[in-house]
PDB file of C-alpha atoms in Angstrom:
ATOM      1  CA  MET A 291     -26.577  64.733 150.381  1.00 40.00           C
ATOM      2  CA  LYS A 292     -29.658  65.642 148.541  1.00 41.00           C
ATOM      3  CA  ASN A 293     -32.020  63.143 148.099  1.00 44.00           C
ATOM      4  CA  LYS A 294     -33.178  62.169 144.213  1.00 44.00           C
ATOM      5  CA  SER A 295     -36.198  59.985 143.564  1.00 47.00           C
ATOM      6  CA  ASN A 296     -35.356  60.142 140.055  1.00 61.00           C
ATOM      7  CA  LEU A 297     -35.259  56.630 138.572  1.00 69.00           C
ATOM      8  CA  LYS A 298     -31.837  57.646 137.136  1.00 75.00           C
ATOM      9  CA  TYR A 299     -30.321  58.386 140.415  1.00 73.00           C
ATOM     10  CA  CYS A 300     -29.377  55.742 143.283  1.00 72.00           C
ATOM     11  CA  SER A 301     -31.774  56.184 145.864  1.00 69.00           C
ATOM     12  CA  VAL A 302     -28.780  55.521 148.358  1.00 67.00           C
ATOM     13  CA  CYS A 303     -25.695  57.366 147.451  1.00 74.00           C
ATOM     14  CA  GLY A 304     -27.526  59.667 145.036  1.00 70.00           C
ATOM     15  CA  ARG A 305     -24.838  58.715 142.150  1.00 76.00           C
ATOM     16  CA  GLU A 306     -26.487  58.976 138.656  1.00 71.00           C
ATOM     17  CA  LYS A 307     -26.962  55.102 137.163  1.00 69.00           C
ATOM     18  CA  GLU A 308     -25.928  53.973 134.022  1.00 68.00           C
ATOM     19  CA  LYS A 309     -28.045  54.283 131.124  1.00 70.00           C
ATOM     20  CA  LYS A 310     -28.954  51.400 129.083  1.00 72.00           C
ATOM     21  CA  HIS A 311     -30.822  51.406 125.572  1.00 69.00           C
ATOM     22  CA  LEU A 312     -32.728  48.358 124.090  1.00 68.00           C
ATOM     23  CA  ASP A 313     -33.540  48.580 120.608  1.00 69.00           C
ATOM     24  CA  ASN A 314     -37.145  46.650 121.130  1.00 70.00           C
ATOM     25  CA  ILE A 315     -38.013  48.849 124.439  1.00 69.00           C
ATOM     26  CA  PRO A 316     -38.943  52.563 123.592  1.00 67.00           C
ATOM     27  CA  VAL A 317     -37.309  53.618 126.974  1.00 67.00           C
ATOM     28  CA  ASP A 318     -34.275  53.887 128.500  1.00 67.00           C
ATOM     29  CA  LEU A 319     -33.359  51.353 131.138  1.00 71.00           C
ATOM     30  CA  TYR A 320     -31.094  52.431 134.365  1.00 70.00           C
ATOM     31  CA  ILE A 321     -28.911  49.803 135.750  1.00 70.00           C
ATOM     32  CA  GLU A 322     -29.122  49.520 139.352  1.00 70.00           C
ATOM     33  CA  CYS A 323     -26.147  50.689 141.471  1.00 73.00           C
ATOM     34  CA  GLU A 324     -24.170  48.523 143.935  1.00 69.00           C
ATOM     35  CA  CYS A 325     -25.456  49.777 146.686  1.00 78.00           C
ATOM     36  CA  GLU A 326     -29.139  49.609 145.847  1.00 69.00           C
ATOM     37  CA  GLN A 327     -28.421  45.983 144.708  1.00 73.00           C
ATOM     38  CA  LYS A 328     -26.609  45.071 148.296  1.00 78.00           C
ATOM     39  CA  ILE A 329     -29.431  46.468 150.196  1.00 75.00           C
ATOM     40  CA  ARG A 330     -32.048  44.765 147.925  1.00 75.00           C
ATOM     41  CA  GLU A 331     -29.932  41.337 148.192  1.00 80.00           C
ATOM     42  CA  GLU A 332     -29.602  41.693 152.299  1.00 87.00           C
ATOM     43  CA  ASN A 333     -33.337  42.445 152.198  1.00 84.00           C
ATOM     44  CA  GLU A 334     -34.308  39.615 150.274  1.00 88.00           C
ATOM     45  CA  LYS A 335     -32.217  37.160 152.347  1.00 91.00           C
ATOM     46  CA  LYS A 336     -33.798  38.257 155.807  1.00 92.00           C
ATOM     47  CA  LEU A 337     -37.539  37.804 153.543  1.00 91.00           C
ATOM     48  CA  GLN A 338     -36.245  34.008 152.738  1.00 91.00           C
ATOM     49  CA  ILE A 339     -35.243  33.644 156.510  1.00 92.00           C
ATOM     50  CA  GLN A 340     -38.629  34.900 157.833  1.00 91.00           C
ATOM     51  CA  ALA A 341     -40.439  33.033 155.412  1.00 92.00           C
ATOM     52  CA  GLU A 342     -38.730  29.505 156.044  1.00 92.00           C
ATOM     53  CA  SER A 343     -38.931  30.380 159.638  1.00 92.00           C
ATOM     54  CA  TYR A 344     -42.679  30.465 159.496  1.00 93.00           C
ATOM     55  CA  TYR A 345     -43.022  27.658 157.325  1.00 94.00           C
ATOM     56  CA  PHE A 346     -40.874  25.666 159.798  1.00 95.00           C
ATOM     57  CA  ASN A 347     -42.919  26.851 162.804  1.00 93.00           C
ATOM     58  CA  SER A 348     -46.236  25.677 160.727  1.00 94.00           C
ATOM     59  CA  ARG A 349     -44.693  22.653 160.212  1.00 95.00           C
ATOM     60  CA  ALA A 350     -44.205  22.291 163.921  1.00 96.00           C
ATOM     61  CA  THR A 351     -47.461  23.479 164.948  1.00 94.00           C
ATOM     62  CA  ASP A 352     -48.873  20.916 163.040  1.00 95.00           C
ATOM     63  CA  SER A 353     -46.608  18.236 164.122  1.00 96.00           C
ATOM     64  CA  HIS A 354     -47.949  19.279 167.492  1.00 95.00           C
ATOM     65  CA  ILE A 355     -44.342  19.258 168.831  1.00 95.00           C
ATOM     66  CA  MET A 356     -44.367  21.491 172.439  1.00 93.00           C
ATOM     67  CA  PHE A 357     -42.759  25.216 172.201  1.00 92.00           C
ATOM     68  CA  LYS A 358     -39.998  24.321 174.399  1.00 92.00           C
ATOM     69  CA  GLU A 359     -38.653  21.540 171.782  1.00 94.00           C
ATOM     70  CA  ARG A 360     -38.707  23.360 168.974  1.00 93.00           C
ATOM     71  CA  ASN A 361     -35.078  24.096 169.366  1.00 93.00           C
ATOM     72  CA  ALA A 362     -34.372  20.732 169.684  1.00 94.00           C
ATOM     73  CA  PHE A 363     -31.677  19.789 167.016  1.00 96.00           C
ATOM     74  CA  PHE A 364     -28.773  17.168 166.979  1.00 94.00           C
ATOM     75  CA  ASN A 365     -26.087  20.005 167.046  1.00 92.00           C
ATOM     76  CA  ASN A 366     -27.855  21.239 170.104  1.00 88.00           C
ATOM     77  CA  MET A 367     -27.009  18.012 171.880  1.00 87.00           C
ATOM     78  CA  ILE A 368     -23.918  17.158 174.442  1.00 85.00           C
ATOM     79  CA  MET A 369     -23.060  13.885 173.267  1.00 84.00           C
ATOM     80  CA  ASP A 370     -21.308  11.129 175.607  1.00 85.00           C
ATOM     81  CA  GLU A 371     -21.162   7.479 176.192  1.00 83.00           C
ATOM     82  CA  SER A 372     -24.430   7.712 177.726  1.00 82.00           C
ATOM     83  CA  ASN A 373     -26.430   8.928 174.814  1.00 89.00           C
ATOM     84  CA  GLU A 374     -24.041   8.699 171.728  1.00 91.00           C
ATOM     85  CA  LYS A 375     -25.983   5.538 170.202  1.00 93.00           C
ATOM     86  CA  VAL A 376     -29.467   6.849 170.662  1.00 94.00           C
ATOM     87  CA  VAL A 377     -28.358  10.091 168.913  1.00 94.00           C
ATOM     88  CA  ASN A 378     -26.692   8.270 166.088  1.00 95.00           C
ATOM     89  CA  LEU A 379     -29.743   6.171 165.419  1.00 96.00           C
ATOM     90  CA  SER A 380     -32.218   9.366 165.626  1.00 96.00           C
ATOM     91  CA  LYS A 381     -29.958  10.889 163.479  1.00 96.00           C
ATOM     92  CA  PHE A 382     -30.245   7.862 160.684  1.00 96.00           C
ATOM     93  CA  ILE A 383     -34.098   7.631 161.286  1.00 96.00           C
ATOM     94  CA  ALA A 384     -34.287  11.615 160.686  1.00 96.00           C
ATOM     95  CA  GLU A 385     -32.313  10.987 157.171  1.00 96.00           C
ATOM     96  CA  MET A 386     -34.321   7.975 156.462  1.00 95.00           C
ATOM     97  CA  LEU A 387     -37.450  10.198 156.583  1.00 95.00           C
ATOM     98  CA  ILE A 388     -35.879  13.420 154.932  1.00 95.00           C
ATOM     99  CA  ASN A 389     -34.437  11.296 151.956  1.00 93.00           C
ATOM    100  CA  ASN A 390     -37.642   9.071 151.409  1.00 89.00           C
ATOM    101  CA  THR A 391     -35.275   5.684 152.164  1.00 87.00           C
ATOM    102  CA  GLU A 392     -36.053   2.555 153.599  1.00 81.00           C
ATOM    103  CA  THR A 393     -33.804   0.334 155.855  1.00 78.00           C
ATOM    104  CA  GLU A 394     -32.158  -3.013 154.771  1.00 76.00           C
ATOM    105  CA  SER A 395     -34.056  -4.969 157.740  1.00 82.00           C
ATOM    106  CA  ASP A 396     -37.559  -4.614 158.659  1.00 87.00           C
ATOM    107  CA  LYS A 397     -36.835  -1.956 161.534  1.00 94.00           C
ATOM    108  CA  ASN A 398     -37.142   1.406 160.659  1.00 95.00           C
ATOM    109  CA  GLY A 399     -38.245   2.980 164.385  1.00 96.00           C
ATOM    110  CA  MET A 400     -37.503   2.978 167.830  1.00 97.00           C
ATOM    111  CA  VAL A 401     -38.231   2.318 171.545  1.00 98.00           C
ATOM    112  CA  LEU A 402     -36.670   4.801 173.753  1.00 97.00           C
ATOM    113  CA  PHE A 403     -36.105   3.729 177.528  1.00 96.00           C
ATOM    114  CA  GLY A 404     -35.192   6.070 180.040  1.00 93.00           C
ATOM    115  CA  ASN A 405     -35.586   8.060 183.202  1.00 90.00           C
ATOM    116  CA  THR A 406     -37.503  11.425 183.670  1.00 88.00           C
ATOM    117  CA  GLY A 407     -35.053  14.100 182.390  1.00 86.00           C
ATOM    118  CA  SER A 408     -32.790  11.755 180.480  1.00 88.00           C
ATOM    119  CA  GLY A 409     -33.905  13.429 177.435  1.00 90.00           C
ATOM    120  CA  LYS A 410     -36.098  10.801 175.777  1.00 94.00           C
ATOM    121  CA  THR A 411     -38.783  13.771 174.569  1.00 94.00           C
ATOM    122  CA  TYR A 412     -35.817  15.847 173.358  1.00 94.00           C
ATOM    123  CA  ILE A 413     -34.181  13.568 171.312  1.00 95.00           C
ATOM    124  CA  SER A 414     -37.152  12.171 169.423  1.00 96.00           C
ATOM    125  CA  SER A 415     -38.253  15.455 169.004  1.00 96.00           C
ATOM    126  CA  ALA A 416     -35.357  16.763 167.478  1.00 97.00           C
ATOM    127  CA  ILE A 417     -36.144  13.782 164.839  1.00 97.00           C
ATOM    128  CA  ILE A 418     -39.429  15.850 163.981  1.00 97.00           C
ATOM    129  CA  ASN A 419     -37.780  18.920 163.935  1.00 97.00           C
ATOM    130  CA  GLU A 420     -34.949  18.173 161.465  1.00 97.00           C
ATOM    131  CA  TYR A 421     -37.507  16.542 158.884  1.00 97.00           C
ATOM    132  CA  ASN A 422     -39.538  19.635 159.441  1.00 97.00           C
ATOM    133  CA  LYS A 423     -36.596  22.131 158.650  1.00 95.00           C
ATOM    134  CA  ASN A 424     -35.066  19.868 155.875  1.00 95.00           C
ATOM    135  CA  ALA A 425     -37.714  18.066 153.875  1.00 94.00           C
ATOM    136  CA  PRO A 426     -39.153  19.341 150.687  1.00 92.00           C
ATOM    137  CA  ILE A 427     -40.893  22.830 150.645  1.00 91.00           C
ATOM    138  CA  ASN A 428     -43.513  23.854 148.758  1.00 92.00           C
ATOM    139  CA  GLU A 429     -42.178  27.083 146.692  1.00 93.00           C
ATOM    140  CA  GLY A 430     -45.715  28.138 145.713  1.00 92.00           C
ATOM    141  CA  LEU A 431     -46.781  28.380 149.668  1.00 92.00           C
ATOM    142  CA  LEU A 432     -43.365  29.753 150.244  1.00 92.00           C
ATOM    143  CA  ASN A 433     -43.689  32.454 147.886  1.00 92.00           C
ATOM    144  CA  ILE A 434     -47.189  33.284 149.108  1.00 92.00           C
ATOM    145  CA  ILE A 435     -45.609  33.713 152.575  1.00 92.00           C
ATOM    146  CA  LYS A 436     -42.522  36.133 151.035  1.00 91.00           C
ATOM    147  CA  LYS A 437     -45.248  38.246 149.665  1.00 91.00           C
ATOM    148  CA  ASN A 438     -47.677  38.305 152.982  1.00 90.00           C
ATOM    149  CA  ILE A 439     -44.376  39.585 154.985  1.00 90.00           C
ATOM    150  CA  ALA A 440     -43.332  41.992 152.369  1.00 88.00           C
ATOM    151  CA  ASN A 441     -46.431  43.515 152.130  1.00 88.00           C
ATOM    152  CA  GLY A 442     -46.740  43.563 156.249  1.00 86.00           C
ATOM    153  CA  VAL A 443     -49.684  41.231 156.277  1.00 85.00           C
ATOM    154  CA  THR A 444     -49.276  38.455 158.595  1.00 80.00           C
ATOM    155  CA  PRO A 445     -49.746  35.177 157.102  1.00 79.00           C
ATOM    156  CA  THR A 446     -52.640  32.997 157.914  1.00 78.00           C
ATOM    157  CA  ASP A 447     -54.692  30.349 156.637  1.00 79.00           C
ATOM    158  CA  ILE A 448     -51.909  29.090 154.648  1.00 84.00           C
ATOM    159  CA  PRO A 449     -52.274  24.873 154.438  1.00 85.00           C
ATOM    160  CA  ILE A 450     -49.054  23.955 155.751  1.00 92.00           C
ATOM    161  CA  LYS A 451     -48.792  20.551 156.822  1.00 92.00           C
ATOM    162  CA  SER A 452     -46.042  18.351 158.236  1.00 95.00           C
ATOM    163  CA  LYS A 453     -45.922  14.546 157.853  1.00 95.00           C
ATOM    164  CA  CYS A 454     -44.783  13.869 161.339  1.00 97.00           C
ATOM    165  CA  LYS A 455     -46.528  13.814 164.885  1.00 97.00           C
ATOM    166  CA  ILE A 456     -46.003  13.668 168.035  1.00 97.00           C
ATOM    167  CA  ILE A 457     -48.578  13.032 170.976  1.00 96.00           C
ATOM    168  CA  LYS A 458     -48.380  11.772 174.797  1.00 95.00           C
ATOM    169  CA  GLU A 459     -50.358   8.909 175.381  1.00 95.00           C
ATOM    170  CA  ARG A 460     -52.894   9.808 177.643  1.00 93.00           C
ATOM    171  CA  ASP A 461     -53.914  12.440 174.652  1.00 92.00           C
ATOM    172  CA  LEU A 462     -53.696   9.328 172.259  1.00 92.00           C
ATOM    173  CA  ILE A 463     -56.421   7.297 174.706  1.00 91.00           C
ATOM    174  CA  LYS A 464     -58.264  10.451 175.329  1.00 88.00           C
ATOM    175  CA  PHE A 465     -58.965  11.139 171.524  1.00 85.00           C
ATOM    176  CA  SER A 466     -59.696   7.471 170.791  1.00 81.00           C
ATOM    177  CA  ASP A 467     -63.156   7.929 172.761  1.00 76.00           C
ATOM    178  CA  ILE A 468     -64.001  10.543 170.278  1.00 69.00           C
ATOM    179  CA  TYR A 469     -65.806   9.831 166.944  1.00 55.00           C
ATOM    180  CA  ASN A 470     -66.996  11.750 164.270  1.00 53.00           C
ATOM    181  CA  TYR A 471     -69.977   9.515 162.468  1.00 49.00           C
ATOM    182  CA  LYS A 472     -70.628  12.007 160.126  1.00 51.00           C
ATOM    183  CA  THR A 473     -66.984  12.146 158.311  1.00 55.00           C
ATOM    184  CA  ASP A 474     -66.653   8.381 159.699  1.00 61.00           C
ATOM    185  CA  SER A 475     -63.322   9.833 161.525  1.00 66.00           C
ATOM    186  CA  SER A 476     -61.671  10.480 164.607  1.00 74.00           C
ATOM    187  CA  PRO A 477     -58.917  12.727 166.168  1.00 79.00           C
ATOM    188  CA  VAL A 478     -56.472  10.187 166.589  1.00 84.00           C
ATOM    189  CA  ASP A 479     -56.545   9.271 163.029  1.00 86.00           C
ATOM    190  CA  GLU A 480     -54.555  12.555 162.731  1.00 88.00           C
ATOM    191  CA  TYR A 481     -52.026  10.372 164.245  1.00 92.00           C
ATOM    192  CA  VAL A 482     -52.047   6.992 163.707  1.00 91.00           C
ATOM    193  CA  LYS A 483     -52.109   7.677 160.054  1.00 92.00           C
ATOM    194  CA  ALA A 484     -49.065  10.309 159.855  1.00 93.00           C
ATOM    195  CA  ASP A 485     -47.265   9.479 156.489  1.00 94.00           C
ATOM    196  CA  LYS A 486     -43.779   9.759 157.587  1.00 95.00           C
ATOM    197  CA  LEU A 487     -43.562   9.250 161.815  1.00 97.00           C
ATOM    198  CA  LEU A 488     -45.469   8.959 165.013  1.00 97.00           C
ATOM    199  CA  ILE A 489     -43.945   9.345 168.187  1.00 98.00           C
ATOM    200  CA  ILE A 490     -46.374   8.213 171.254  1.00 97.00           C
ATOM    201  CA  ASP A 491     -44.518  10.036 174.120  1.00 97.00           C
ATOM    202  CA  ASP A 492     -44.348   9.061 177.757  1.00 96.00           C
ATOM    203  CA  VAL A 493     -46.197   5.548 177.153  1.00 96.00           C
ATOM    204  CA  GLY A 494     -46.997   4.147 180.781  1.00 94.00           C
ATOM    205  CA  THR A 495     -47.832   6.948 182.508  1.00 91.00           C
ATOM    206  CA  PHE A 496     -51.673   6.314 181.711  1.00 89.00           C
ATOM    207  CA  TYR A 497     -53.384   5.730 185.196  1.00 86.00           C
ATOM    208  CA  GLY A 498     -57.009   4.740 183.961  1.00 85.00           C
ATOM    209  CA  ASP A 499     -58.503   1.975 182.661  1.00 86.00           C
ATOM    210  CA  LYS A 500     -55.428  -0.368 181.601  1.00 87.00           C
ATOM    211  CA  ASN A 501     -57.422  -2.505 178.947  1.00 89.00           C
ATOM    212  CA  LYS A 502     -58.533   0.812 177.344  1.00 89.00           C
ATOM    213  CA  ALA A 503     -54.876   1.697 176.897  1.00 90.00           C
ATOM    214  CA  SER A 504     -53.974  -1.453 176.016  1.00 92.00           C
ATOM    215  CA  SER A 505     -56.470  -1.977 172.858  1.00 91.00           C
ATOM    216  CA  THR A 506     -55.636   1.528 172.017  1.00 91.00           C
ATOM    217  CA  LEU A 507     -52.055   1.323 171.657  1.00 94.00           C
ATOM    218  CA  PHE A 508     -52.159  -2.156 169.881  1.00 94.00           C
ATOM    219  CA  TYR A 509     -54.797  -0.414 167.821  1.00 92.00           C
ATOM    220  CA  VAL A 510     -52.153   2.401 166.832  1.00 94.00           C
ATOM    221  CA  ILE A 511     -49.023   0.005 166.427  1.00 96.00           C
ATOM    222  CA  ASP A 512     -50.655  -2.694 164.533  1.00 95.00           C
ATOM    223  CA  TYR A 513     -51.703  -0.249 162.096  1.00 95.00           C
ATOM    224  CA  ARG A 514     -48.402   1.429 161.728  1.00 96.00           C
ATOM    225  CA  TYR A 515     -46.541  -2.094 161.738  1.00 96.00           C
ATOM    226  CA  SER A 516     -48.789  -3.526 158.809  1.00 95.00           C
ATOM    227  CA  GLN A 517     -48.244  -0.134 157.095  1.00 95.00           C
ATOM    228  CA  LYS A 518     -44.558  -0.290 157.704  1.00 94.00           C
ATOM    229  CA  LEU A 519     -44.887   3.184 159.201  1.00 95.00           C
ATOM    230  CA  PRO A 520     -42.193   4.626 161.305  1.00 96.00           C
ATOM    231  CA  MET A 521     -43.378   5.051 165.159  1.00 97.00           C
ATOM    232  CA  ILE A 522     -41.295   5.906 168.243  1.00 98.00           C
ATOM    233  CA  ILE A 523     -42.258   4.974 171.591  1.00 98.00           C
ATOM    234  CA  THR A 524     -40.489   6.720 174.594  1.00 97.00           C
ATOM    235  CA  THR A 525     -41.430   5.368 177.965  1.00 97.00           C
ATOM    236  CA  ASN A 526     -39.568   5.691 181.533  1.00 95.00           C
ATOM    237  CA  LEU A 527     -40.945   1.612 182.064  1.00 95.00           C
ATOM    238  CA  ASN A 528     -37.707  -0.690 181.169  1.00 94.00           C
ATOM    239  CA  LYS A 529     -38.491  -3.358 178.758  1.00 95.00           C
ATOM    240  CA  GLU A 530     -39.855  -6.151 181.199  1.00 95.00           C
ATOM    241  CA  GLU A 531     -42.282  -3.567 182.576  1.00 95.00           C
ATOM    242  CA  LEU A 532     -43.215  -2.136 179.058  1.00 96.00           C
ATOM    243  CA  SER A 533     -43.943  -5.792 177.816  1.00 94.00           C
ATOM    244  CA  THR A 534     -46.334  -6.478 180.753  1.00 93.00           C
ATOM    245  CA  TYR A 535     -47.785  -2.904 180.148  1.00 94.00           C
ATOM    246  CA  LEU A 536     -48.468  -3.688 176.327  1.00 94.00           C
ATOM    247  CA  SER A 537     -50.385  -6.739 175.154  1.00 92.00           C
ATOM    248  CA  ASP A 538     -48.133  -9.564 173.549  1.00 94.00           C
ATOM    249  CA  ARG A 539     -49.437  -8.728 170.361  1.00 95.00           C
ATOM    250  CA  SER A 540     -48.165  -5.067 170.841  1.00 96.00           C
ATOM    251  CA  PHE A 541     -44.976  -5.940 172.492  1.00 97.00           C
ATOM    252  CA  ASP A 542     -44.483  -8.324 169.669  1.00 97.00           C
ATOM    253  CA  ARG A 543     -44.896  -5.818 166.527  1.00 96.00           C
ATOM    254  CA  LEU A 544     -42.889  -3.427 168.340  1.00 97.00           C
ATOM    255  CA  SER A 545     -39.815  -5.766 168.755  1.00 96.00           C
ATOM    256  CA  ALA A 546     -40.279  -6.464 165.056  1.00 96.00           C
ATOM    257  CA  CYS A 547     -40.095  -3.127 163.574  1.00 96.00           C
ATOM    258  CA  CYS A 548     -38.282  -0.985 166.264  1.00 97.00           C
ATOM    259  CA  TRP A 549     -34.619  -0.710 167.427  1.00 97.00           C
ATOM    260  CA  PHE A 550     -35.006  -0.757 171.548  1.00 97.00           C
ATOM    261  CA  MET A 551     -32.265   1.741 173.084  1.00 96.00           C
ATOM    262  CA  ALA A 552     -31.799   2.968 176.554  1.00 94.00           C
ATOM    263  CA  LEU A 553     -30.519   6.608 177.582  1.00 90.00           C
ATOM    264  CA  LYS A 554     -28.477   6.316 181.013  1.00 79.00           C
ATOM    265  CA  SER A 555     -27.668   9.929 181.589  1.00 64.00           C
ATOM    266  CA  GLU A 556     -29.485  11.619 184.303  1.00 54.00           C
ATOM    267  CA  LYS A 557     -29.984  14.775 182.444  1.00 51.00           C
ATOM    268  CA  SER A 558     -31.622  16.145 179.467  1.00 49.00           C
ATOM    269  CA  ARG A 559     -28.763  16.252 176.999  1.00 54.00           C
ATOM    270  CA  ARG A 560     -28.907  19.757 175.551  1.00 59.00           C
ATOM    271  CA  LYS A 561     -26.288  22.418 175.207  1.00 58.00           C
TER     272      LYS A 561
END
């Protein structure tokens, strides 16, 4: 079929387009052919998916979610008696964050106990992933991303942030040593003051100064408790061991604002 580039003809099938005349416009308009419309809609759909994927990954990066946990979602999990209560509570917390609602009690977070490989990090990461995927987005930024992708330009320097953060206990304690006196801030503030959720992963695995660990954790826990900001603690310790590891004040605050849950499975619950 002869390729006709004139606006009068469809660029796909070559048929002449239907012409439409408007009195207030001095030129005739040609109505988009069905096959051109189909291709345009397919391209727009692909562009939307690419832009939303970029948006999600940017939020995940800002949350400090590890790459291997970015596919952690509740629909990827195998639920059984060992994790059903934990997964259901995690779903509830995610919905609370997404919908910006509060609980009827003072509790809004979780302390998650379990052995290595039981799925603590995977399940807690899923809460952040669900938030990052489903929380309202900035349509203006999304349109900029779509425009860049359509023009073959990799989007950069677009300020996409997440209100949820995750950090290993050892990194939290390490960051507490860094303080910028010019800006009156520390890298730890990004985590401590996360607007929606803070997850402190692997509490109890720090092998340095225990007093330093205890004081750092108290600062973080006390701040989020006093501001009624949700937090999740994951640990290989049991409840009694965690109570000994933390200061009494930290443990009392966690008891007041968090549900204590245990994973009994020996394997990470992933499909």
